[in-house]
Amino acid sequence: MTTRVMLVSPAAGDAQREVRFDDDSPPHAAGLRRARAAAGALPAADRVFASPSARCRRTAEELGLPAGPVPELAGCAMGEWRGRTLAEVAETEPLAVSAWLSDPDFAGHGGESLRQLCDRVAGWLTRMAPDAGRVLAVVEPDVVRAAAVCALRVPADAFWRLDVAPLTVTELSGRGGRWNLGLGRALYGGGAER
């Protein structure tokens, strides 16, 4: 049986607009309006999940999805950098930011490395794959990137080469551990939210 996993990126919040390491802030009202307008645009799913963040849970609500939060689908744990802007961290820890952007095993911020994130998401996909049918999950953009890295079987440093716009759908379909990848379909007319 082919498994289809549709990963929906949530509406943008302040953290994304301020290029800040997420601190579980809610999405903006405009993004929630777009999500509400897209309610019903997604096909029915056998299972529906969400990242535990406020942004993902609220986006799922506005999309009319009965999504339960799944800890495995949380965004990358950023440790001491959580809530800080990239500019602030780069000013005080330029070598650490450089390492974070170039080494998928870097976890000097006290959180999770990108490789750990990719492995966690790959584990979730593996457990979903055998007979899951159609799965829908509202997840943070870094989770979408990690799933794409897993699906394509590319090195973890490819993570930074993937851009995930708010309120888009990335689709994985496959069986037996092999995935096909469809990227970034907008949920609503007018293109992707920025």
Tab-separated table of C-alpha atoms in Angstrom:
chain	number	residue	atom	x	y	z
A	1	MET	CA	0.000	0.000	0.000
A	2	THR	CA	1.263	3.477	-0.853
A	3	THR	CA	1.469	5.927	2.019
A	4	ARG	CA	0.819	9.613	1.374
A	5	VAL	CA	2.135	12.130	3.897
A	6	MET	CA	1.061	15.739	3.414
A	7	LEU	CA	3.095	18.198	5.471
A	8	VAL	CA	1.471	21.605	5.845
A	9	SER	CA	3.644	24.503	6.983
A	10	PRO	CA	1.876	26.839	9.415
A	11	ALA	CA	0.972	30.494	9.091
A	12	ALA	CA	3.903	32.818	9.817
A	13	GLY	CA	4.391	34.372	13.224
A	14	ASP	CA	6.648	37.045	14.693
A	15	ALA	CA	9.603	34.663	15.015
A	16	GLN	CA	9.721	34.110	11.253
A	17	ARG	CA	9.331	37.771	10.369
A	18	GLU	CA	11.979	38.799	12.898
A	19	VAL	CA	14.332	35.908	11.952
A	20	ARG	CA	14.176	34.765	15.553
A	21	PHE	CA	14.697	31.255	16.890
A	22	ASP	CA	11.152	30.163	17.625
A	23	ASP	CA	9.821	30.787	21.097
A	24	ASP	CA	6.361	29.269	20.537
A	25	SER	CA	4.754	32.543	19.540
A	26	PRO	CA	1.364	32.363	17.818
A	27	PRO	CA	0.804	32.983	14.112
A	28	HIS	CA	-0.224	36.370	12.740
A	29	ALA	CA	-3.902	37.173	12.236
A	30	ALA	CA	-3.446	37.578	8.460
A	31	GLY	CA	-1.979	34.089	8.166
A	32	LEU	CA	-4.796	32.667	10.261
A	33	ARG	CA	-7.330	34.321	7.928
A	34	ARG	CA	-5.575	32.668	4.978
A	35	ALA	CA	-5.646	29.320	6.767
A	36	ARG	CA	-9.343	29.744	7.547
A	37	ALA	CA	-9.997	30.563	3.881
A	38	ALA	CA	-8.173	27.362	2.873
A	39	ALA	CA	-10.192	25.168	5.243
A	40	GLY	CA	-11.572	22.277	3.250
A	41	ALA	CA	-8.913	22.574	0.509
A	42	LEU	CA	-6.960	19.585	1.799
A	43	PRO	CA	-8.049	16.048	0.978
A	44	ALA	CA	-9.400	13.823	3.731
A	45	ALA	CA	-6.766	11.962	5.723
A	46	ASP	CA	-6.741	8.744	7.728
A	47	ARG	CA	-4.538	10.334	10.397
A	48	VAL	CA	-4.055	14.004	11.293
A	49	PHE	CA	-1.210	15.369	13.414
A	50	ALA	CA	0.454	18.642	14.361
A	51	SER	CA	3.733	19.862	15.766
A	52	PRO	CA	3.151	20.797	19.420
A	53	SER	CA	3.903	24.499	18.791
A	54	ALA	CA	1.154	27.098	19.242
A	55	ARG	CA	1.639	28.167	15.636
A	56	CYS	CA	1.017	24.681	14.220
A	57	ARG	CA	-1.856	23.832	16.546
A	58	ARG	CA	-3.597	27.151	15.808
A	59	THR	CA	-3.070	26.792	12.043
A	60	ALA	CA	-4.537	23.268	12.204
A	61	GLU	CA	-7.568	24.628	14.070
A	62	GLU	CA	-8.144	27.321	11.436
A	63	LEU	CA	-7.813	24.709	8.685
A	64	GLY	CA	-10.537	22.730	10.452
A	65	LEU	CA	-8.229	19.815	11.186
A	66	PRO	CA	-8.655	17.681	14.314
A	67	ALA	CA	-4.902	17.421	14.810
A	68	GLY	CA	-3.394	16.009	17.953
A	69	PRO	CA	0.081	17.324	18.894
A	70	VAL	CA	2.930	14.849	18.381
A	71	PRO	CA	6.217	15.563	20.214
A	72	GLU	CA	8.242	13.801	17.476
A	73	LEU	CA	7.069	16.493	15.054
A	74	ALA	CA	8.355	19.417	17.136
A	75	GLY	CA	10.677	21.907	15.503
A	76	CYS	CA	14.393	21.704	16.203
A	77	ALA	CA	15.156	22.350	19.884
A	78	MET	CA	17.381	25.427	19.874
A	79	GLY	CA	18.440	25.434	23.525
A	80	GLU	CA	19.959	28.724	24.697
A	81	TRP	CA	19.208	30.412	21.364
A	82	ARG	CA	15.453	30.040	21.703
A	83	GLY	CA	13.714	33.406	21.442
A	84	ARG	CA	16.840	35.264	20.301
A	85	THR	CA	17.207	36.749	16.825
A	86	LEU	CA	19.781	35.344	14.455
A	87	ALA	CA	21.435	38.786	14.389
A	88	GLU	CA	21.764	38.808	18.204
A	89	VAL	CA	23.315	35.358	18.279
A	90	ALA	CA	25.629	36.126	15.339
A	91	GLU	CA	26.875	39.247	17.124
A	92	THR	CA	27.736	37.429	20.364
A	93	GLU	CA	28.562	33.947	19.007
A	94	PRO	CA	29.683	34.306	15.374
A	95	LEU	CA	31.719	31.088	15.336
A	96	ALA	CA	28.823	29.113	16.795
A	97	VAL	CA	26.425	30.456	14.134
A	98	SER	CA	28.935	29.571	11.440
A	99	ALA	CA	29.239	26.053	12.862
A	100	TRP	CA	25.445	25.703	13.072
A	101	LEU	CA	25.097	26.663	9.411
A	102	SER	CA	27.870	24.358	8.201
A	103	ASP	CA	27.946	21.345	10.531
A	104	PRO	CA	24.759	19.251	10.805
A	105	ASP	CA	26.104	17.736	14.041
A	106	PHE	CA	26.525	21.105	15.806
A	107	ALA	CA	24.513	21.416	19.027
A	108	GLY	CA	26.612	24.040	20.838
A	109	HIS	CA	23.471	26.008	21.663
A	110	GLY	CA	22.496	23.262	24.111
A	111	GLY	CA	19.642	21.961	21.978
A	112	GLU	CA	19.338	19.516	19.122
A	113	SER	CA	21.577	19.200	16.076
A	114	LEU	CA	20.090	19.255	12.584
A	115	ARG	CA	21.135	15.636	12.145
A	116	GLN	CA	19.227	14.715	15.319
A	117	LEU	CA	16.178	16.549	13.968
A	118	CYS	CA	16.476	14.731	10.621
A	119	ASP	CA	16.865	11.375	12.385
A	120	ARG	CA	13.843	12.057	14.602
A	121	VAL	CA	11.642	12.979	11.637
A	122	ALA	CA	12.965	10.004	9.621
A	123	GLY	CA	11.993	7.724	12.509
A	124	TRP	CA	8.475	9.153	12.517
A	125	LEU	CA	8.179	8.678	8.745
A	126	THR	CA	9.397	5.095	9.015
A	127	ARG	CA	6.772	4.321	11.648
A	128	MET	CA	4.060	5.971	9.523
A	129	ALA	CA	5.005	4.219	6.308
A	130	PRO	CA	3.879	0.575	6.490
A	131	ASP	CA	0.089	1.000	6.278
A	132	ALA	CA	-0.715	4.571	7.233
A	133	GLY	CA	-2.782	5.440	4.165
A	134	ARG	CA	-3.153	9.214	3.901
A	135	VAL	CA	-1.469	11.223	6.665
A	136	LEU	CA	-1.783	14.977	7.148
A	137	ALA	CA	0.420	16.932	9.557
A	138	VAL	CA	0.768	20.661	10.243
A	139	VAL	CA	4.458	20.992	11.084
A	140	GLU	CA	7.183	23.587	11.455
A	141	PRO	CA	9.201	24.399	8.307
A	142	ASP	CA	12.317	22.741	9.737
A	143	VAL	CA	10.355	19.500	10.111
A	144	VAL	CA	9.322	19.759	6.442
A	145	ARG	CA	12.995	20.262	5.499
A	146	ALA	CA	14.048	17.278	7.609
A	147	ALA	CA	11.383	15.102	5.962
A	148	ALA	CA	12.587	16.176	2.509
A	149	VAL	CA	16.194	15.339	3.447
A	150	CYS	CA	15.016	11.894	4.573
A	151	ALA	CA	12.823	11.307	1.516
A	152	LEU	CA	15.555	12.246	-0.925
A	153	ARG	CA	18.254	10.401	1.045
A	154	VAL	CA	20.567	13.379	0.774
A	155	PRO	CA	23.164	14.486	3.353
A	156	ALA	CA	21.806	16.429	6.327
A	157	ASP	CA	23.654	19.575	5.239
A	158	ALA	CA	21.211	19.794	2.285
A	159	PHE	CA	18.719	21.009	4.923
A	160	TRP	CA	19.835	24.615	4.323
A	161	ARG	CA	19.165	24.335	0.574
A	162	LEU	CA	15.427	23.908	1.094
A	163	ASP	CA	13.007	26.811	1.532
A	164	VAL	CA	9.545	26.197	2.967
A	165	ALA	CA	6.997	28.987	2.620
A	166	PRO	CA	4.139	29.396	5.119
A	167	LEU	CA	0.828	27.707	4.308
A	168	THR	CA	2.183	25.354	1.678
A	169	VAL	CA	1.885	21.595	1.333
A	170	THR	CA	4.821	19.273	0.772
A	171	GLU	CA	3.740	15.772	-0.205
A	172	LEU	CA	5.603	12.523	0.287
A	173	SER	CA	4.286	9.365	-1.285
A	174	GLY	CA	5.871	5.971	-1.247
A	175	ARG	CA	6.236	2.510	0.143
A	176	GLY	CA	9.037	0.291	1.310
A	177	GLY	CA	11.119	3.252	2.524
A	178	ARG	CA	11.213	4.913	-0.912
A	179	TRP	CA	9.588	8.305	-1.221
A	180	ASN	CA	8.572	10.654	-4.003
A	181	LEU	CA	8.501	14.316	-3.081
A	182	GLY	CA	6.126	17.079	-4.178
A	183	LEU	CA	7.137	20.540	-2.935
A	184	GLY	CA	5.391	23.692	-1.848
A	185	ARG	CA	1.844	23.722	-3.229
A	186	ALA	CA	0.056	26.834	-1.880
A	187	LEU	CA	-3.054	26.189	0.206
A	188	TYR	CA	-4.847	29.273	-1.051
A	189	GLY	CA	-4.951	31.455	-4.154
A	190	GLY	CA	-2.398	34.191	-4.558
A	191	GLY	CA	0.799	32.237	-3.955
A	192	ALA	CA	2.697	31.498	-0.797
A	193	GLU	CA	2.476	33.717	2.278
A	194	ARG	CA	5.703	35.524	3.180
